[in-house]
Short mmCIF file of C-alpha atoms (C1' of nucleotides) in Angstrom, two decimals:
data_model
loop_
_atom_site.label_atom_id
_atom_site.label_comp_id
_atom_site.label_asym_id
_atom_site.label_seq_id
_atom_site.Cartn_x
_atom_site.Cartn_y
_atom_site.Cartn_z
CA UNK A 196 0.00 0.00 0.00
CA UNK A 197 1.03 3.27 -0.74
CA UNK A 198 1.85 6.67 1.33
CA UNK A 199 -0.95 7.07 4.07
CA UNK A 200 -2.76 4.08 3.55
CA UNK A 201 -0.33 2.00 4.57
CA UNK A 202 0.07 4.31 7.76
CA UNK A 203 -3.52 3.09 9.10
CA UNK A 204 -3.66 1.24 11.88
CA UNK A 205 -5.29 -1.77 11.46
CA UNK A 206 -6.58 -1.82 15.08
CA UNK A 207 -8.51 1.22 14.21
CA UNK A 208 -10.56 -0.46 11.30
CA UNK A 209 -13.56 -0.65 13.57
CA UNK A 210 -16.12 1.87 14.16
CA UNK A 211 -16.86 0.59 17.87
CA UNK A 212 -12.45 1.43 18.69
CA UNK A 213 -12.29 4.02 17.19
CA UNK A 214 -15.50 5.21 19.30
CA UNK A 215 -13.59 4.32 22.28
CA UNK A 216 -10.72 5.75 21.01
CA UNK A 217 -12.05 9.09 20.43
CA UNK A 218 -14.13 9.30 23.74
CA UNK A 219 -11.12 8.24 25.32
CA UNK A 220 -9.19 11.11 23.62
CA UNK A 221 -11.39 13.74 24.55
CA UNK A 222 -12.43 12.56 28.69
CA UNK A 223 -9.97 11.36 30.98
CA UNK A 224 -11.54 8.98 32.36
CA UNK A 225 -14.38 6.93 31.55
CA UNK A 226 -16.20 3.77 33.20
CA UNK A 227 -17.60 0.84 31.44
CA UNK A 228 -21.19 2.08 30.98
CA UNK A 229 -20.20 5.50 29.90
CA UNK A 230 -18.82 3.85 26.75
CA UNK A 231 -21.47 1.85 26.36
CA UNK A 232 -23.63 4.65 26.48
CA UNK A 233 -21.49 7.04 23.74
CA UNK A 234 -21.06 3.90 21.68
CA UNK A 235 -24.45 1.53 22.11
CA UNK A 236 -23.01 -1.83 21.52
CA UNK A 237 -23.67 -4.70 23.96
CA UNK A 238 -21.45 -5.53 26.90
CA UNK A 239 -19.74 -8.25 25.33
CA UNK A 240 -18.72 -6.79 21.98
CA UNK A 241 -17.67 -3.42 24.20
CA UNK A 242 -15.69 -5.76 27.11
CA UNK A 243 -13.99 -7.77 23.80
CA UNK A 244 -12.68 -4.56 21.86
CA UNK A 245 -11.73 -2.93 25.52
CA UNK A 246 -9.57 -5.91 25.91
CA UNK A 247 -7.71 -5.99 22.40
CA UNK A 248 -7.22 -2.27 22.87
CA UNK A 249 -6.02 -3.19 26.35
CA UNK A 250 -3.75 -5.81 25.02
CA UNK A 251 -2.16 -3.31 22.70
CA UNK A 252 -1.59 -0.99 25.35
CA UNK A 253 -3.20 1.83 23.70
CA UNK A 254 -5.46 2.23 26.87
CA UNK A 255 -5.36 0.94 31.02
CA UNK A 256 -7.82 0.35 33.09
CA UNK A 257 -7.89 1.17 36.71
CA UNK A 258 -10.12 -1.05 38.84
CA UNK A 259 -10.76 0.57 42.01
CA UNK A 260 -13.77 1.13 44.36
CA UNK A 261 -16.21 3.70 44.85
CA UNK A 262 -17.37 2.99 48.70
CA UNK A 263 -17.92 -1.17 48.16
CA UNK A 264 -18.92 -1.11 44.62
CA UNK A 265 -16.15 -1.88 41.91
CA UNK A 266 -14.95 0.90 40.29
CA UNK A 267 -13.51 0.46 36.74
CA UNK A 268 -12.17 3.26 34.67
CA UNK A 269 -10.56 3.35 31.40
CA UNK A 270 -7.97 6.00 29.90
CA UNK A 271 -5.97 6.45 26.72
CA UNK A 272 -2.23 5.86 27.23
CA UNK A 273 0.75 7.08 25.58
CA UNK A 274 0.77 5.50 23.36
CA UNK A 275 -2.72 5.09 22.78
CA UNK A 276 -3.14 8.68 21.82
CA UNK A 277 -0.12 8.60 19.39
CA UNK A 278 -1.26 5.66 17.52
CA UNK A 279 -4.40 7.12 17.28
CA UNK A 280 -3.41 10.25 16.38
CA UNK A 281 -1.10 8.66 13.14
CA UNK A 282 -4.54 6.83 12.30
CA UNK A 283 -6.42 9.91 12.18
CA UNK A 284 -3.31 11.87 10.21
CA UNK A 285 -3.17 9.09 7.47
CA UNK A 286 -6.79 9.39 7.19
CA UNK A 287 -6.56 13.08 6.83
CA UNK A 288 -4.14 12.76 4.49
CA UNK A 289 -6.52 10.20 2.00
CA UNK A 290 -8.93 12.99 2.54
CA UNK A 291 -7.05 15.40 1.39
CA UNK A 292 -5.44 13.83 -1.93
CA UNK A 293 -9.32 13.53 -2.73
CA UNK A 294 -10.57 16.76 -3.03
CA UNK B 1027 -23.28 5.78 18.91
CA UNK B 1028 -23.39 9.11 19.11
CA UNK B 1029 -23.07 11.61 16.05
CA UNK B 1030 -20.30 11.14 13.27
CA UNK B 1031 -19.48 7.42 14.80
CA UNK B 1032 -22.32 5.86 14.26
CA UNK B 1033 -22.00 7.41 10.65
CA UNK B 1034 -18.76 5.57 9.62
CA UNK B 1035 -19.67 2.81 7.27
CA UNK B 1036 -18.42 -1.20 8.25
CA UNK B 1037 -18.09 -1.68 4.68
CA UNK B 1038 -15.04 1.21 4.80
CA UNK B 1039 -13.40 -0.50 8.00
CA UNK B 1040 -10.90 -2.49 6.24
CA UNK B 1041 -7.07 -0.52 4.93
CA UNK B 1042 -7.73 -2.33 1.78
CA UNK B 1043 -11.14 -1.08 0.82
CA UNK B 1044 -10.66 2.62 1.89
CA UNK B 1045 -7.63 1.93 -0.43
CA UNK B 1046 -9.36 0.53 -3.27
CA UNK B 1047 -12.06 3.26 -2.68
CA UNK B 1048 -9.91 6.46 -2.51
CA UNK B 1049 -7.67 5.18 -5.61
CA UNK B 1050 -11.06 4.71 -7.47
CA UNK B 1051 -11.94 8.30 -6.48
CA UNK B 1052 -9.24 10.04 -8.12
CA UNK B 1053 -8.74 7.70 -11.34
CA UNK B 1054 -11.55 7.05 -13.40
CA UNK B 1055 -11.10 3.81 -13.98
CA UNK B 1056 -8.45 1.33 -12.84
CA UNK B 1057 -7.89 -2.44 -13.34
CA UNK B 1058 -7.00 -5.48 -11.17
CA UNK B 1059 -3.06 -4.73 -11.76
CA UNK B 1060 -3.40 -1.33 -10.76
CA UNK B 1061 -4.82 -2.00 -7.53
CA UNK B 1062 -2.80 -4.75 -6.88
CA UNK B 1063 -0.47 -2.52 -7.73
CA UNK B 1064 -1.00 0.67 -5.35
CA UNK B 1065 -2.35 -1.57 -2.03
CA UNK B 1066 0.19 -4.32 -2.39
CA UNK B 1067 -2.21 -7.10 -1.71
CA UNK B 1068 -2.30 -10.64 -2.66
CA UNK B 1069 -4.72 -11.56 -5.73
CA UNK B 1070 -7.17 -13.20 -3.39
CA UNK B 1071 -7.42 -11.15 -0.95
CA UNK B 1072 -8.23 -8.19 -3.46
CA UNK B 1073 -10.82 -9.98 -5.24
CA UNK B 1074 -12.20 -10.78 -2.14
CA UNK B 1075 -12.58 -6.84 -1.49
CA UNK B 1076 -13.25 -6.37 -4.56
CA UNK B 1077 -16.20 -8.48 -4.26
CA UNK B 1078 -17.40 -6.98 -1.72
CA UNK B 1079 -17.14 -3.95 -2.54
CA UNK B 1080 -19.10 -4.83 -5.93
CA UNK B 1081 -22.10 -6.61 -3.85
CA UNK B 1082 -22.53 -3.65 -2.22
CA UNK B 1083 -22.54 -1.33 -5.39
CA UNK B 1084 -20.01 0.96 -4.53
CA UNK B 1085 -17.84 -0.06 -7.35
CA UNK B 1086 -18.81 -1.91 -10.71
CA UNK B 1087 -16.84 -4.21 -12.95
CA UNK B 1088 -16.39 -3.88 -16.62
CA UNK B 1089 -15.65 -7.11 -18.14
CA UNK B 1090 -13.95 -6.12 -22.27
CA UNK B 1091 -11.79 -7.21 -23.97
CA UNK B 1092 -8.29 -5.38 -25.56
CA UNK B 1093 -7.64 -7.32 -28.78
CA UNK B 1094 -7.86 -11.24 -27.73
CA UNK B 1095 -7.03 -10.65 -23.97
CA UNK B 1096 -9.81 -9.98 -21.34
CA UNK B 1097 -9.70 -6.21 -19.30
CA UNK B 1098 -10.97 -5.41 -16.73
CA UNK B 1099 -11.63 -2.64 -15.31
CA UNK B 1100 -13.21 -1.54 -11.62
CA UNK B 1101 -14.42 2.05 -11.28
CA UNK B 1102 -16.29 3.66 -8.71
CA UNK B 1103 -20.27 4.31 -8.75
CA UNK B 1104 -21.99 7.47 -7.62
CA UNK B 1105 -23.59 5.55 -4.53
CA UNK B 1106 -19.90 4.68 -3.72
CA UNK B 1107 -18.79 7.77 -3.99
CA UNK B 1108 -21.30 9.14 -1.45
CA UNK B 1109 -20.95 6.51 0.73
CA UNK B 1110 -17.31 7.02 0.61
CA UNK B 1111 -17.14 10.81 1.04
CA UNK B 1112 -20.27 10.44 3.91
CA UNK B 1113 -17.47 8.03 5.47
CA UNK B 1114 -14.66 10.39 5.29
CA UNK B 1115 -16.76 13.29 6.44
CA UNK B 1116 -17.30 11.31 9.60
CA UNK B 1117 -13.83 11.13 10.19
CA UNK B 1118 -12.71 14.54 9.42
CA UNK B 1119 -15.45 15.42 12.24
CA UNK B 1120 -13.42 12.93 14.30
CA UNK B 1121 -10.52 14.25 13.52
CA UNK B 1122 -11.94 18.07 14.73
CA UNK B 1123 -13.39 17.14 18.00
CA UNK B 1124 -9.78 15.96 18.95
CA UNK B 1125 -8.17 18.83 18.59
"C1'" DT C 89 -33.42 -13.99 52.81
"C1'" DT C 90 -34.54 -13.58 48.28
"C1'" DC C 91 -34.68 -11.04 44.20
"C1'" DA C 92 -32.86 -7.53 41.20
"C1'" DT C 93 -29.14 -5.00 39.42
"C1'" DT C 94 -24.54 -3.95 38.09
"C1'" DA C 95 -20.38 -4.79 35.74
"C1'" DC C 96 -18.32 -7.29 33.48
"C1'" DT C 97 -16.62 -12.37 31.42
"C1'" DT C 98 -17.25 -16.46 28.88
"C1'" DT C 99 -19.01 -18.99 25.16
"C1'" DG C 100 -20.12 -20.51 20.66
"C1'" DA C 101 -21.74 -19.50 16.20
"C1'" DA C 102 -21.25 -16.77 12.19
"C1'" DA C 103 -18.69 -13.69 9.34
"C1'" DC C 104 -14.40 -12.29 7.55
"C1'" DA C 105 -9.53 -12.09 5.98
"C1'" DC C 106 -6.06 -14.14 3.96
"C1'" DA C 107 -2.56 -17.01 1.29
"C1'" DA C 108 -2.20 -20.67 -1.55
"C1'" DA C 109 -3.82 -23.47 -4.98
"C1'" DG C 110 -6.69 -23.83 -8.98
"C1'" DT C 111 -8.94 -22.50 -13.54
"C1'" DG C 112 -9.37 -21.12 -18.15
"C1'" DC C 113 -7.75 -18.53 -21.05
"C1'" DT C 114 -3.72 -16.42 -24.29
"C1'" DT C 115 1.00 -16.08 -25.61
"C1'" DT C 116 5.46 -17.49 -26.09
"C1'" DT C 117 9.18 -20.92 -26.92
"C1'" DC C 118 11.03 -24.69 -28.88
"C1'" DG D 538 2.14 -27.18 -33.19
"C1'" DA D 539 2.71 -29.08 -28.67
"C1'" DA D 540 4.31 -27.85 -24.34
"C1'" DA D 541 5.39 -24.44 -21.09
"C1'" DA D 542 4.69 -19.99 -19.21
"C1'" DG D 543 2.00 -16.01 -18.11
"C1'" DC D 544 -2.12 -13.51 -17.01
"C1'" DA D 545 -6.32 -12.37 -14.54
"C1'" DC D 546 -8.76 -13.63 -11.72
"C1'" DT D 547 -11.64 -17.46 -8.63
"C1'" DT D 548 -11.99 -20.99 -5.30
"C1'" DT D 549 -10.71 -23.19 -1.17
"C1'" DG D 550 -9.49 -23.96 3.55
"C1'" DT D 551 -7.74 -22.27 7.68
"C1'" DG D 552 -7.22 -19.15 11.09
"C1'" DT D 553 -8.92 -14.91 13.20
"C1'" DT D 554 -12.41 -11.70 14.61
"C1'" DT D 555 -16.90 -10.14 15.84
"C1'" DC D 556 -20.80 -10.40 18.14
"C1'" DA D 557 -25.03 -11.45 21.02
"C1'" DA D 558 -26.48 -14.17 24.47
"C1'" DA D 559 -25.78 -16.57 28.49
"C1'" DG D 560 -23.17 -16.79 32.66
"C1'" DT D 561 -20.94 -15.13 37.04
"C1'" DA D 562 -19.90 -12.85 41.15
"C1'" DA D 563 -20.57 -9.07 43.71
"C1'" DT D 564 -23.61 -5.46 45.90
"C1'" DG D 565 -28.15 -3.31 46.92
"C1'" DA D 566 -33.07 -3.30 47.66
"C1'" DA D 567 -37.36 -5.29 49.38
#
DNA sequence: TTCATTACTTTGAAACACAAAGTGCTTTTC
DNA sequence: GAAAAGCACTTTGTGTTTCAAAGTAATGAA
């Protein structure tokens, strides 16, 4: 692949990451139902693209308590943000060399 | 999702096909070689994209002939281009609330 | 205590991606 | 002019990914 397509990230191909992704990008901190809520996907699909983003490091969790409940929140790392940030400059770049 | 997620298109999620779609934007018409070509792809997999691509009308197949030897040639349909550019459009909106 | 809710995790089927092998031509080479 | 090579895809089979639904373990409410 050529110049800026070959600079996507192919852990951003989905709609539902790059969701999380961007929420992540612009708040902090966010808990599991907060992304649900942004993104409306079901609690499995959300808990199985969490992890793979997980697993790339590109965002930590933080499980903690509020009081006795669980308290999980996510945030973008790093690295997270960088990579994401390519993904989205590639893309604007394809954009671009179409108009 | 909320706003200009929930507008990306799963048909655009895969590096290849935004590839095959934003070559087929700018050239009028391009054959199997070419894309092979530009998104440096194996044959199968790019038919397979292809393919898909074609079921969903965003790009149509002309089947000729030069001289004795079959030509092919992909180019991009007006549905595809909107679908494209809607997909893009997304992005770029993406791409704004980050910053 | 029992039932409901929350916040995930696990599971299993279906869809998809991919490389490699195959097909049906045409074109070259001997 | 028969065999080999090349071209332009198509088919196949495997491995990966996605997803919804069911499951689990904890707290909270009745």
């Amino acid at each position: 692949m050529k110049d800026p397509i070959q600079h996507l990230n192919k852990i951003f191909d989905s709609r539902i990451r790059i969701g999380i992704m961007s929420a992540l990008a612009v708040n902090e901190k966010l808990n599991f139902n907060d992304l649900k809520g942004i993104m409306d996907v079901t609690d499995g699909n959300l808990a199985t693209h969490l992890k793979t983003l997980e697993e790339h490091e590109y965002i930590k969790v933080q499980k903690g308590f509020v009081g006795r409940k669980t308290n999980t929140t996510y945030s973008i790392t790093k690295a997270g943000h960088k990579a994401f940030t390519d993904h989205l400059n590639a893309l604007e770049e394809i954009i671009k060399k179409m108009k």
